[in-house]
Each structure stands twice: as C-alpha cells, then as structure tokens.
XYZ file of C-alpha atoms in Angstrom:
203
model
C -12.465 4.967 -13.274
C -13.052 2.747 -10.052
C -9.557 1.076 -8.510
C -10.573 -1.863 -9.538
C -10.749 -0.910 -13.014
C -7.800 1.034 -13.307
C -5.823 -2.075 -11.645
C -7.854 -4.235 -14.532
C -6.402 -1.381 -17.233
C -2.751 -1.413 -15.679
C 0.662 -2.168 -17.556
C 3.391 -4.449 -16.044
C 5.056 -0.891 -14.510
C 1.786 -0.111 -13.178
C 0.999 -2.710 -11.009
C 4.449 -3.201 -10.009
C 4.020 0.435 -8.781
C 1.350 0.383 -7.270
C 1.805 -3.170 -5.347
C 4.939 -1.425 -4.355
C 3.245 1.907 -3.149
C 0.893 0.220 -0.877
C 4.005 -1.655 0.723
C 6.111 1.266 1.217
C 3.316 3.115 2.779
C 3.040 0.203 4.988
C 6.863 -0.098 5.512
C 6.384 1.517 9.336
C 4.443 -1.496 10.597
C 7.270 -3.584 9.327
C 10.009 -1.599 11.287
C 11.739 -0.625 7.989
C 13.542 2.968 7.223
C 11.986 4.867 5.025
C 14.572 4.036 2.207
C 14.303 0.377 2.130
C 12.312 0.096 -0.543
C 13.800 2.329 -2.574
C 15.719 0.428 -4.719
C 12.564 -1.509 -6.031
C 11.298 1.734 -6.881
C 14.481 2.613 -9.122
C 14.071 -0.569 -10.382
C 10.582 0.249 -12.255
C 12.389 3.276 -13.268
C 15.529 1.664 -15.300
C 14.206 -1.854 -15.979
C 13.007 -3.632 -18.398
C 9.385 -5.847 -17.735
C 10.743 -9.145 -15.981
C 14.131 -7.405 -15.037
C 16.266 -9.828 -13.253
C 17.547 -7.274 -11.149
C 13.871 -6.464 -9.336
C 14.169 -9.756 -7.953
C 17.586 -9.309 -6.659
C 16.438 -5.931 -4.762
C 13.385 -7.169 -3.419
C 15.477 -10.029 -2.055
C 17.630 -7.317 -0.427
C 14.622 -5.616 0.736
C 12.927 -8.805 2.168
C 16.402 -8.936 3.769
C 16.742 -5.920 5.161
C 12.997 -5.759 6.302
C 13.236 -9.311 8.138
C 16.475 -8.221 10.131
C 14.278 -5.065 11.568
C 11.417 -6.877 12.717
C 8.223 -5.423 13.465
C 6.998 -2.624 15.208
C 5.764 -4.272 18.455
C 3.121 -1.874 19.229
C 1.629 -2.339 16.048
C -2.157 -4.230 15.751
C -0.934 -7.867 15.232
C -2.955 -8.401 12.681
C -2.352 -4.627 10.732
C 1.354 -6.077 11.024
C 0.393 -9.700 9.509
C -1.113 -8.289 6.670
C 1.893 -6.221 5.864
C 3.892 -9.490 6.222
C 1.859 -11.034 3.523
C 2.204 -8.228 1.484
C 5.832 -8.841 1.206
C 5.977 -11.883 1.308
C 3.479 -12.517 -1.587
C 5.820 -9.585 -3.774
C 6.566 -11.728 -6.867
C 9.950 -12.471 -7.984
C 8.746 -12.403 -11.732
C 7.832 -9.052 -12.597
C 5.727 -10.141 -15.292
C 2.227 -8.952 -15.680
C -0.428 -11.492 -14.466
C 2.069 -12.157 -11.254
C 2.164 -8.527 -10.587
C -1.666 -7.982 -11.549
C -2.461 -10.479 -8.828
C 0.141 -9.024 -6.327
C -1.271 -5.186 -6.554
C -4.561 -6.174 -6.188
C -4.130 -8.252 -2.957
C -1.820 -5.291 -1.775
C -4.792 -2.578 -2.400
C -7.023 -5.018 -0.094
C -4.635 -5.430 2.416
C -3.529 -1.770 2.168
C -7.014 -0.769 2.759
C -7.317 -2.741 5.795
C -4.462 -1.672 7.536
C -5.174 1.561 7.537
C -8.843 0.963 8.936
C -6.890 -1.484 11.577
C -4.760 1.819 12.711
C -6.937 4.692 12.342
C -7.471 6.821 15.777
C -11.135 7.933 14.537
C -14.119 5.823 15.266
C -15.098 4.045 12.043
C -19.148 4.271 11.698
C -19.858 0.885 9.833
C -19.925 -2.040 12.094
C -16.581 -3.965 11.779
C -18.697 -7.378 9.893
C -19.477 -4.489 7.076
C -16.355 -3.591 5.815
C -15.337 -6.251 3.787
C -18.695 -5.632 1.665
C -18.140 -1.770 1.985
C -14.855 -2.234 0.420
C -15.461 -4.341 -2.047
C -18.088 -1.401 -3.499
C -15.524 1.540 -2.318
C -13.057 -0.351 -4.824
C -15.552 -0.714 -7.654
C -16.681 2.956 -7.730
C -20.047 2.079 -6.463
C -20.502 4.288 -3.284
C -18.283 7.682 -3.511
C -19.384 10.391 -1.315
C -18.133 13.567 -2.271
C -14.079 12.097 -2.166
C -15.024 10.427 1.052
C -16.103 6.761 1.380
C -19.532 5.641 2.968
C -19.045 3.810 6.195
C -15.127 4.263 5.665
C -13.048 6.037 8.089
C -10.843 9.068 7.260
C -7.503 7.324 6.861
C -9.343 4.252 4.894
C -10.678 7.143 2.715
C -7.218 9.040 2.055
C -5.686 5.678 1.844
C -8.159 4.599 -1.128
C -7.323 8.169 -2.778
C -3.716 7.190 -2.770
C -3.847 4.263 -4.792
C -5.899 5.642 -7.362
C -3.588 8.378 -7.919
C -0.994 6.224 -8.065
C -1.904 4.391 -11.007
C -3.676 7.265 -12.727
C -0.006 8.752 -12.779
C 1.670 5.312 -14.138
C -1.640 5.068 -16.520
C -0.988 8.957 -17.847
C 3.076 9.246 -17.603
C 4.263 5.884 -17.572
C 7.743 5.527 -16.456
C 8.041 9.647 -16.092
C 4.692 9.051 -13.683
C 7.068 7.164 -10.569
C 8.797 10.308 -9.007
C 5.397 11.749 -8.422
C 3.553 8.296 -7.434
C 6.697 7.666 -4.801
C 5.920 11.291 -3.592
C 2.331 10.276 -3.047
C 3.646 6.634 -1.115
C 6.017 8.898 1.195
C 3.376 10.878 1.921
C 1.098 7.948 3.152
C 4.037 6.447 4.950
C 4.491 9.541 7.350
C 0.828 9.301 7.826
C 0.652 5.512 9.089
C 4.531 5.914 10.527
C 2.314 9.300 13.110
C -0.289 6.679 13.144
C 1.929 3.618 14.313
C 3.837 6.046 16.607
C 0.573 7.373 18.563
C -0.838 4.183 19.095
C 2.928 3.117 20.453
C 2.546 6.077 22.412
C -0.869 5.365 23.874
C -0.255 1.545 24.922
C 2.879 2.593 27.240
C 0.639 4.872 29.228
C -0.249 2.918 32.399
C-alpha cells in the first residue's frame, strides 16, 4: 500500500506512532537528546486511546524541547517545519486529531530531509511538492527509490512506511521495532545536521 493509504487504514496507536516517529527523527534540528521523546513513545505502549497521561508527557517534552532551542546551523526553514511539527502534536490522542497530525508530520518529515540532504536533488526545487504528493500515493516507485527524490528523501519515505506497516501488523507489540527504525533515522539527520554545522564554520 502507498503512505497515504496506509495513514488512511491506521488505528489511533498508529498514527500516534507514526506522527511521533517522524518527530523523533527530526528531534536533532530541534536541539533535543535523543531520549526526549521517549516517554511519548512508552506512552503508546501502556495507554489507553485518549490517555490523559500522553498529554502530560508531550507537555514535558514540548518543555524540555523549548528550553534546548534549536540547532543554529540548521536550514531555518528545515528547523521551522520541525517547530510546527511539535507544536501541531495534539493533546487529544484521539483518532481524527492524530490522523490529521501524522499526516502533516509525513509532509513535513519529507521535506526536511530534502532541506538537509548533502546530495544534489535532480528535480528542480518548484517540482517537489507535486513529486511528493505522487511519491506518497504510490504512483511513481522506482525500484525502492523515488523519481526526482534525493537519497535521504527516499530512505526517509521508506521509514514511515515501515513504521506503520509494523503498528498495522503487530499493533502495540509493533513500537519497539518502529522506535528502532525512528533512532535509526535520527542518527542519520543528527550526521546530517552535524556536517552541514561543520561545513558553515569553515571560513
């Protein structure tokens, strides 16, 4: 199934999830440790669907996440987007709020990672938002790449459909292995974010 579809198929867990995944992977541009969102996470695992107690972590997390600031060398607007993402993370867990929440976070997700990736993206920059808009809805796979998408974009887009192919097939048992896939990500973008730091301090 396309990402779009499988977001359209999701439970409550499953969006929450993956909503959550494409923050955490994103949780470098925000200046965050790698733990911060962890809670949220173990939240999905031991609540119940509109558990109280995911809005009191992602208060925490919003919290903890404001207090560290940004990274400074990130793109502005790669860090903006990751702003909205948390800031848009809905309070009520229930399913439409969360159904709208993962699928602006799989946008913005997406977009990040094009913002940051080191390798020259072939499809003029005016393209993409068409390009993903058909990446999203199955409609132009190229052998597990993406036409006109860059190689991070690409792994990026692989992540979130694995993410809620393991919520769709394992439900609650599915999150240890869909955080695994997040970390993952997040050491990619937190190399990513680092290089680029890297590269603006040379004179």
């Amino acid at each position: 199934m396309s990402l779009v579809e499988l977001i359209a198929q999701a439970d409550e867990r499953g969006l929450a999830a993956s909503g959550l995944a494409c923050l955490d992977r994103c949780v470098p541009l925000l200046g965050g440790d790698d733990e911060v969102l962890r809670p949220l996470w173990g939240s999905l695992a031991d609540g119940s669907p509109g558990d109280g107690d995911w809005a009191e972590r992602l208060r925490q997390a919003r919290g903890a996440l404001e207090a560290a600031g940004g990274e400074e060398a990130a793109e502005d607007e790669a860090a903006l987007l990751a702003r909205r993402m948390l800031a848009a993370a809905p309070a009520d867990r229930s399913a439409p709020e969360v159904r709208r929440w993962a699928d602006a976070c799989s946008v913005a997700s997406l977009q990040i990672h094009r913002l940051l990736d080191p390798a020259e993206d072939p499809a003029p920059a005016d393209s993409f938002p068409l390009a993903l808009d058909s990446v999203r809805t199955g409609e132009t796979p190229v052998e597990g790449r993406t036409e006109g998408m860059s190689p991070l974009v690409a792994a990026e887009l692989r992540r979130q459909i694995t993410v809620l192919e393991l919520l769709a097939g394992h439900g609650s048992a599915g999150l240890r292995q869909a955080l695994e896939v997040s970390t993952e990500g997040r050491r990619v973008l937190r190399a990513v974010v680092s290089r680029r730091a890297r590269g603006r301090t040379v004179p």
